[in-house]
mmCIF file of C-alpha atoms in Angstrom:
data_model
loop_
_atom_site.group_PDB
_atom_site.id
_atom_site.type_symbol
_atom_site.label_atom_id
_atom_site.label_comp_id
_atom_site.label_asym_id
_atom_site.label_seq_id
_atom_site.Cartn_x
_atom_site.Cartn_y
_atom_site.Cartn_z
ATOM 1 C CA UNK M 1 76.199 -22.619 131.859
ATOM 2 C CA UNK M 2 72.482 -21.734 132.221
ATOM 3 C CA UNK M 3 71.955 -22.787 128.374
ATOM 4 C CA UNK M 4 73.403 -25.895 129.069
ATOM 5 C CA UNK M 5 71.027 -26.737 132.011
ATOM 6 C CA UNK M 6 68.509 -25.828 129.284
ATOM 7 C CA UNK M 7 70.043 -28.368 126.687
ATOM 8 C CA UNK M 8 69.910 -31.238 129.077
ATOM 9 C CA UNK M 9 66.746 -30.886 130.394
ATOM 10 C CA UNK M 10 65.175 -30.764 126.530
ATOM 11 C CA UNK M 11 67.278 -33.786 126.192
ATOM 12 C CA UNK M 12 65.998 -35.393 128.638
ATOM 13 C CA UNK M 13 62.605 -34.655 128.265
ATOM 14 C CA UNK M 14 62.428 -35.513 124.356
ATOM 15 C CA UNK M 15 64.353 -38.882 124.874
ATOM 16 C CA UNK M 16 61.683 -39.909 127.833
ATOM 17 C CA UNK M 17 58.597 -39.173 125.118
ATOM 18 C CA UNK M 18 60.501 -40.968 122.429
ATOM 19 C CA UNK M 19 61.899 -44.081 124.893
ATOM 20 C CA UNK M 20 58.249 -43.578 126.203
ATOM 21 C CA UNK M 21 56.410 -44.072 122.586
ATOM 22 C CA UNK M 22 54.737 -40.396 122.660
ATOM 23 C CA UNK M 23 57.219 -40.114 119.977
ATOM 24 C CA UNK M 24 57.265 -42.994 117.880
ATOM 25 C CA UNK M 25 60.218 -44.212 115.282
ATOM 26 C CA UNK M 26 59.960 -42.674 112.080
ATOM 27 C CA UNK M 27 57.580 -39.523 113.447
ATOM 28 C CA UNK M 28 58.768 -35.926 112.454
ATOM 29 C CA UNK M 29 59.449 -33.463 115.126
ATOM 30 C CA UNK M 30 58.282 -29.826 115.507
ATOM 31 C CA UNK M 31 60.868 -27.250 113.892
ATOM 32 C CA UNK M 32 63.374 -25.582 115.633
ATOM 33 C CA UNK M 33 60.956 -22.415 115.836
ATOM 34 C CA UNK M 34 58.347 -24.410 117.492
ATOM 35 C CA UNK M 35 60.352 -26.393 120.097
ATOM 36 C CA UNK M 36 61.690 -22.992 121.059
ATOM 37 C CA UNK M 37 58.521 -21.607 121.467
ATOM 38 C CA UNK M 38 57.540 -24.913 123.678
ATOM 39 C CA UNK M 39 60.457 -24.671 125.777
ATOM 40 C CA UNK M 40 60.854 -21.094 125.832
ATOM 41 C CA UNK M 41 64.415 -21.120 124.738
ATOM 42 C CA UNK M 42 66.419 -20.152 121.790
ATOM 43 C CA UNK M 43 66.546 -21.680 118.324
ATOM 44 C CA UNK M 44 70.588 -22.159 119.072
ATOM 45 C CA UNK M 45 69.699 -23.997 121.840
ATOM 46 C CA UNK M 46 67.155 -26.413 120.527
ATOM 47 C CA UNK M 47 69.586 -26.934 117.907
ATOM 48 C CA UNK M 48 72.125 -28.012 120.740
ATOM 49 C CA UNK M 49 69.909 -29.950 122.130
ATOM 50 C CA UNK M 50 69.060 -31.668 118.698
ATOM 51 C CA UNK M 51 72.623 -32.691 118.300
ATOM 52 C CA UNK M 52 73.018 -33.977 120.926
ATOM 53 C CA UNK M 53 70.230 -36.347 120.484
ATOM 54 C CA UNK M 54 71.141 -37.477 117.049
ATOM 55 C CA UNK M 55 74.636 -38.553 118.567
ATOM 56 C CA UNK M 56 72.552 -40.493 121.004
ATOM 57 C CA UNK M 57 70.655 -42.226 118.364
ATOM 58 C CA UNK M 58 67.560 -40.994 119.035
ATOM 59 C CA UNK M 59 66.715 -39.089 116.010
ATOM 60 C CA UNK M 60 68.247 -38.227 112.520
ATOM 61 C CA UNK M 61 68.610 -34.633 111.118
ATOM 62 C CA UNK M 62 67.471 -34.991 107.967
ATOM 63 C CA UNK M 63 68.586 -31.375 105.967
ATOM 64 C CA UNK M 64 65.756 -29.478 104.522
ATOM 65 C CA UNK M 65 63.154 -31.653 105.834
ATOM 66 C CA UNK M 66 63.662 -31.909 109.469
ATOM 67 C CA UNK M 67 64.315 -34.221 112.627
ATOM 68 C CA UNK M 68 63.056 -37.838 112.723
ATOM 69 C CA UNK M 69 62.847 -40.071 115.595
ATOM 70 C CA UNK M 70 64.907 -43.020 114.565
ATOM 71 C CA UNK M 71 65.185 -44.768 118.249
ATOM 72 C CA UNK M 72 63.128 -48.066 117.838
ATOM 73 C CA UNK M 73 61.495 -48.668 121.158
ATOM 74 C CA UNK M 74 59.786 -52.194 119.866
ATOM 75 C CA UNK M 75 61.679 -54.817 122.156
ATOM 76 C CA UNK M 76 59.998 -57.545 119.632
ATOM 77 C CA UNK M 77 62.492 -56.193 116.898
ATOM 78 C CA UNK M 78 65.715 -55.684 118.856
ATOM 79 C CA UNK M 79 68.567 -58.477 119.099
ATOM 80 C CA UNK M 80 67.536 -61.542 120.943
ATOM 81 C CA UNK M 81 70.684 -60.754 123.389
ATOM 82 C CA UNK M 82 68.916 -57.301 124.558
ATOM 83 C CA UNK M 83 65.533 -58.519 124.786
ATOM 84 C CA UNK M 84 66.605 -61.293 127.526
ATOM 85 C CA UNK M 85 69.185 -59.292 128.812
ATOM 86 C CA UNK M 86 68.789 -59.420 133.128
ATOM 87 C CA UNK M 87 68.882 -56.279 134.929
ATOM 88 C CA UNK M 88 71.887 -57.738 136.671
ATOM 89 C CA UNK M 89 72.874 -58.934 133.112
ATOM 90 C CA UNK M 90 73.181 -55.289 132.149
ATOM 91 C CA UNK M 91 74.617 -54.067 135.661
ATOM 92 C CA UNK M 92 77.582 -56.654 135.996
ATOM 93 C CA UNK M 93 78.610 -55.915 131.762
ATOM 94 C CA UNK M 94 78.469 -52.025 132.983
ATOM 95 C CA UNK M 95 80.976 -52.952 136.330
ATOM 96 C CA UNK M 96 83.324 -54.765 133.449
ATOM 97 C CA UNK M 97 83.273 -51.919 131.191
ATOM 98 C CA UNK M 98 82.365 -48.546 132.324
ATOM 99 C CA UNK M 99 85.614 -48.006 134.797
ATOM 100 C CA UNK M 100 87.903 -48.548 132.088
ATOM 101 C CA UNK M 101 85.569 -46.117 130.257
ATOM 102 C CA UNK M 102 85.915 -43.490 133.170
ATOM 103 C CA UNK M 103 90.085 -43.757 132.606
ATOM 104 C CA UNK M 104 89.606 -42.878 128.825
ATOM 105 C CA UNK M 105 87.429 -40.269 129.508
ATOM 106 C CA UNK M 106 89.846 -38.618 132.436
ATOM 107 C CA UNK M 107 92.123 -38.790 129.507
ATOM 108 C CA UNK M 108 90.410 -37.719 126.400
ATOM 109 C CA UNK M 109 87.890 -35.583 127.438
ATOM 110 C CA UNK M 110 87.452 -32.218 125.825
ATOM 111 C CA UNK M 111 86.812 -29.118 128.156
ATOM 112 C CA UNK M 112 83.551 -28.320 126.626
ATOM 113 C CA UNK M 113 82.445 -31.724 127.810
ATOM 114 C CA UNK M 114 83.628 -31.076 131.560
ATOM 115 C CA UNK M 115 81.307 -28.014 131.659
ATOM 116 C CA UNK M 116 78.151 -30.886 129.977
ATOM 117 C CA UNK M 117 79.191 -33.031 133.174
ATOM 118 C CA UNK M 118 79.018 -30.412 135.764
ATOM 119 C CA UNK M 119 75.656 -29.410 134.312
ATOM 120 C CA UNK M 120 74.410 -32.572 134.603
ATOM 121 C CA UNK M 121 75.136 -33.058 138.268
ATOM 122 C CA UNK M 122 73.214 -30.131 138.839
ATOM 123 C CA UNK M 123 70.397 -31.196 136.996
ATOM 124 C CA UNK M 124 70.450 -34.621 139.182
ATOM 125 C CA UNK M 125 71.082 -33.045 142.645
ATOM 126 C CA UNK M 126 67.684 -30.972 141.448
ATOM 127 C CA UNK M 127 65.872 -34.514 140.422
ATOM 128 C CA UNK M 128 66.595 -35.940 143.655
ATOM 129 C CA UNK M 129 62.565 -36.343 144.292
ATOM 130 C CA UNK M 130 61.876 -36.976 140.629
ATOM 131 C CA UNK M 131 63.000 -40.240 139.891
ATOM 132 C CA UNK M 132 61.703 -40.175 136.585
ATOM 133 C CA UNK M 133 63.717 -36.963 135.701
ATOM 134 C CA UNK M 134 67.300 -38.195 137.909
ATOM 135 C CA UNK M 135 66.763 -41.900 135.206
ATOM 136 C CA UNK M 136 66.692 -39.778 132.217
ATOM 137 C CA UNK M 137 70.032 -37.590 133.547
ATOM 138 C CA UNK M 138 71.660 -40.799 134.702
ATOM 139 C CA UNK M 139 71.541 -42.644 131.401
ATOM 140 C CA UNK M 140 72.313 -39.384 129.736
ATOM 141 C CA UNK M 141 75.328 -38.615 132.247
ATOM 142 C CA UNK M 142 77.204 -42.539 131.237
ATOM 143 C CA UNK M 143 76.086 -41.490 127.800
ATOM 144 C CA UNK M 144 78.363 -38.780 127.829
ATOM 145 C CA UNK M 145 81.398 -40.150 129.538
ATOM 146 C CA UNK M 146 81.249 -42.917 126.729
ATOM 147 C CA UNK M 147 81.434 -39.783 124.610
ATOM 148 C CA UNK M 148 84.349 -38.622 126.094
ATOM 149 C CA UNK M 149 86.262 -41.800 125.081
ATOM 150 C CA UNK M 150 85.804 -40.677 121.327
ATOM 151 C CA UNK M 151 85.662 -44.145 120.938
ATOM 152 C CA UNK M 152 82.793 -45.049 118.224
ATOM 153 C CA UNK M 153 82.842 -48.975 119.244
ATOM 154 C CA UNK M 154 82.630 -48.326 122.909
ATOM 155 C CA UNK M 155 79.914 -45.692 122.692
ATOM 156 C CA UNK M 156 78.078 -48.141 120.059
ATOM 157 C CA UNK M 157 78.519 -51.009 123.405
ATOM 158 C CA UNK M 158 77.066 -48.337 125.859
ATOM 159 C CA UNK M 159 74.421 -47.765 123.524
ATOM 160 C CA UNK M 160 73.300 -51.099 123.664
ATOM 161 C CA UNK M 161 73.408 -51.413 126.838
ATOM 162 C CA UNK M 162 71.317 -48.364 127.370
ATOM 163 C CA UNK M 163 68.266 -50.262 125.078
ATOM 164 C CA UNK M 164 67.941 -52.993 128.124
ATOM 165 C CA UNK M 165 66.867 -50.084 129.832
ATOM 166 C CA UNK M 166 63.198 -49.735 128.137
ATOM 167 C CA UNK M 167 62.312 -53.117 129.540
ATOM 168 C CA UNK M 168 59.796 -53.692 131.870
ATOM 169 C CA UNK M 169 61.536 -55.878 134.206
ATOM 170 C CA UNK M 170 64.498 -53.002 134.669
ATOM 171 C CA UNK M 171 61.720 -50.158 135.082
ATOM 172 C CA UNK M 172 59.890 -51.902 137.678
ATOM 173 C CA UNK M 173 63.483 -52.704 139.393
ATOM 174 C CA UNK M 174 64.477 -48.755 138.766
ATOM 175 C CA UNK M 175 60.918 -47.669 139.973
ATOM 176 C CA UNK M 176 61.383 -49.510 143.332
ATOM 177 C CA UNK M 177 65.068 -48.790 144.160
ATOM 178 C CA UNK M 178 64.990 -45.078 143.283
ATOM 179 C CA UNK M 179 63.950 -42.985 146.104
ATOM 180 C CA UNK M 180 65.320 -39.549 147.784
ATOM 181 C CA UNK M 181 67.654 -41.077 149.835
ATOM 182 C CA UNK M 182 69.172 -43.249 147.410
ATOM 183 C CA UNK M 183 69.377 -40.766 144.535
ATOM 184 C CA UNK M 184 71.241 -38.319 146.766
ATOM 185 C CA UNK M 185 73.780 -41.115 147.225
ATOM 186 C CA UNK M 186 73.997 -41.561 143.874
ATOM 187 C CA UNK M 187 74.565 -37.985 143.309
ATOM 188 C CA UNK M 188 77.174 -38.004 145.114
ATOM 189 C CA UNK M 189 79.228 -41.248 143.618
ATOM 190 C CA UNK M 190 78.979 -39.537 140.615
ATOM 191 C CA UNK M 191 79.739 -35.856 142.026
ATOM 192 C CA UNK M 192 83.046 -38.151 143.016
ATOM 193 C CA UNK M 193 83.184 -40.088 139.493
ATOM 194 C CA UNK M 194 83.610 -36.236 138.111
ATOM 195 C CA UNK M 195 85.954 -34.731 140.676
ATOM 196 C CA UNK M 196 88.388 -37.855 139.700
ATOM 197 C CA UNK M 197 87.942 -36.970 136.333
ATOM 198 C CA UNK M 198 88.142 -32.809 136.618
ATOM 199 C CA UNK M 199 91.524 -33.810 138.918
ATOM 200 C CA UNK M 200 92.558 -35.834 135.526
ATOM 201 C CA UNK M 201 92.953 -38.856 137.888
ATOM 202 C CA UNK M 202 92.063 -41.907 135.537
ATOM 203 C CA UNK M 203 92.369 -44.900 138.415
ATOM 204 C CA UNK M 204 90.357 -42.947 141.002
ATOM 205 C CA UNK M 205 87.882 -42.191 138.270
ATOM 206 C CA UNK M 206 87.879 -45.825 137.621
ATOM 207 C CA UNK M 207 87.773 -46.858 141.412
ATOM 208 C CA UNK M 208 84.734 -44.502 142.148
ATOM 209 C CA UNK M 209 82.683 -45.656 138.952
ATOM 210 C CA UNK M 210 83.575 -49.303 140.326
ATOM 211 C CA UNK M 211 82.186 -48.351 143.755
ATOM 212 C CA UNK M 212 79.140 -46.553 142.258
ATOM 213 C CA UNK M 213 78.093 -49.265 140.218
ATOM 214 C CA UNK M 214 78.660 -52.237 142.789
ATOM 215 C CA UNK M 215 76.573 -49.693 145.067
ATOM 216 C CA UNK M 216 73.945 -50.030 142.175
ATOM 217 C CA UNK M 217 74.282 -53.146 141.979
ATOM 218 C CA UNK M 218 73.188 -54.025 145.881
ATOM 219 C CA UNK M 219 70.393 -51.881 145.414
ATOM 220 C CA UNK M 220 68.959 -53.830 142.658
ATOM 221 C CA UNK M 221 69.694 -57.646 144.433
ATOM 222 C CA UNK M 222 67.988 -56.044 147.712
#
């Protein structure tokens, strides 16, 4: 379990730099050696950690010459569709499709990806006074149950979705709504979301996403 904590918390901190522009699209990224001498991990797990991040479309693994950021963080050059998108645009198309997504997941889900959601409640019940930290473990947690659809259109959708997220308007939104309080309530919809899901319960899965994301969605309208 402890290398997974590791895992996510490189993914989350390489996908911040690169949604950030620290990284930019098309820049090469340390070797494996070197990123586990940064992080003070293992090769293995950088390599985890790595592969997980080219499913996420952040970077490409390019054999024999190394890992490439290949997330585009220019809103100029993106689809008219996401650079417009609303915040509550991008909530309200999440409330349509990411409860159904919670009932494929219950269903589909592999066992190896039960243990990545547990870790990743820990890492967010540890980020509850970091709200730049808890952002990158949220996106990363609805990453993953699109993942557990194994459903290449609907994780395609989610990815999408996730690109209205590098707008100003929504980090302005996110950096005034996230505090403490409200990230240990969030916490806990989605400690609930997973419970549902662990219980292989696919229309309380899909109830409690629906009540997490309408709770979202007041937070952002207040």
């Amino acid at each position: 379990m402890a290398s997974k904590l590791y895992t996510h918390a490189i993914i989350a901190d390489l996908s911040q730099k690169i949604e950030a522009g620290a990284l930019r699209h098309g820049m090469r990224l340390e070797s494996e050696r070197e990123l586990a001498l940064q992080y003070k991990v293992s090769r293995g797990t950088i390599r985890s950690a790595l592969q997980k991040l080219e499913n996420l479309n952040y970077v490409t693994i390019a054999p024999n010459s190394g890992t490439y950021v290949c997330y585009e963080t220019n809103l100029e050059i993106m689809p008219n569709v996401i650079r417009t998108a609303s915040p509550i645009e991008l909530i309200d198309a999440r409330i349509a499709m990411e409860p159904h997504i919670c009932r494929l997941a219950t269903i589909n889900a592999k066992s190896e990806q039960h243990d990545e959601l547990k870790c990743l409640l820990e890492l967010m019940d540890k980020s509850h006074d970091d709200s730049e930290a808890f952002s990158q473990y949220d996106a990363e947690f609805h990453s993953l149950l699109a993942s557990m659809t194994h459903n290449n259109l609907i994780i395609w959708f989610i990815q999408l979705a996730n690109m209205v997220r590098i707008q100003e308007q929504w980090q302005n939104l996110r950096h005034n709504s996230l505090n403490p309080e409200s990230i240990k309530a969030y916490n806990q919809q989605h400690r609930d979301i997973v419970t549902a899901i662990l219980n292989r319960d696919p229309e309380q899965a899909a109830n409690n996403m629906r009540a997490h994301l309408y709770s979202a969605r007041s937070s952002l309208t207040g």
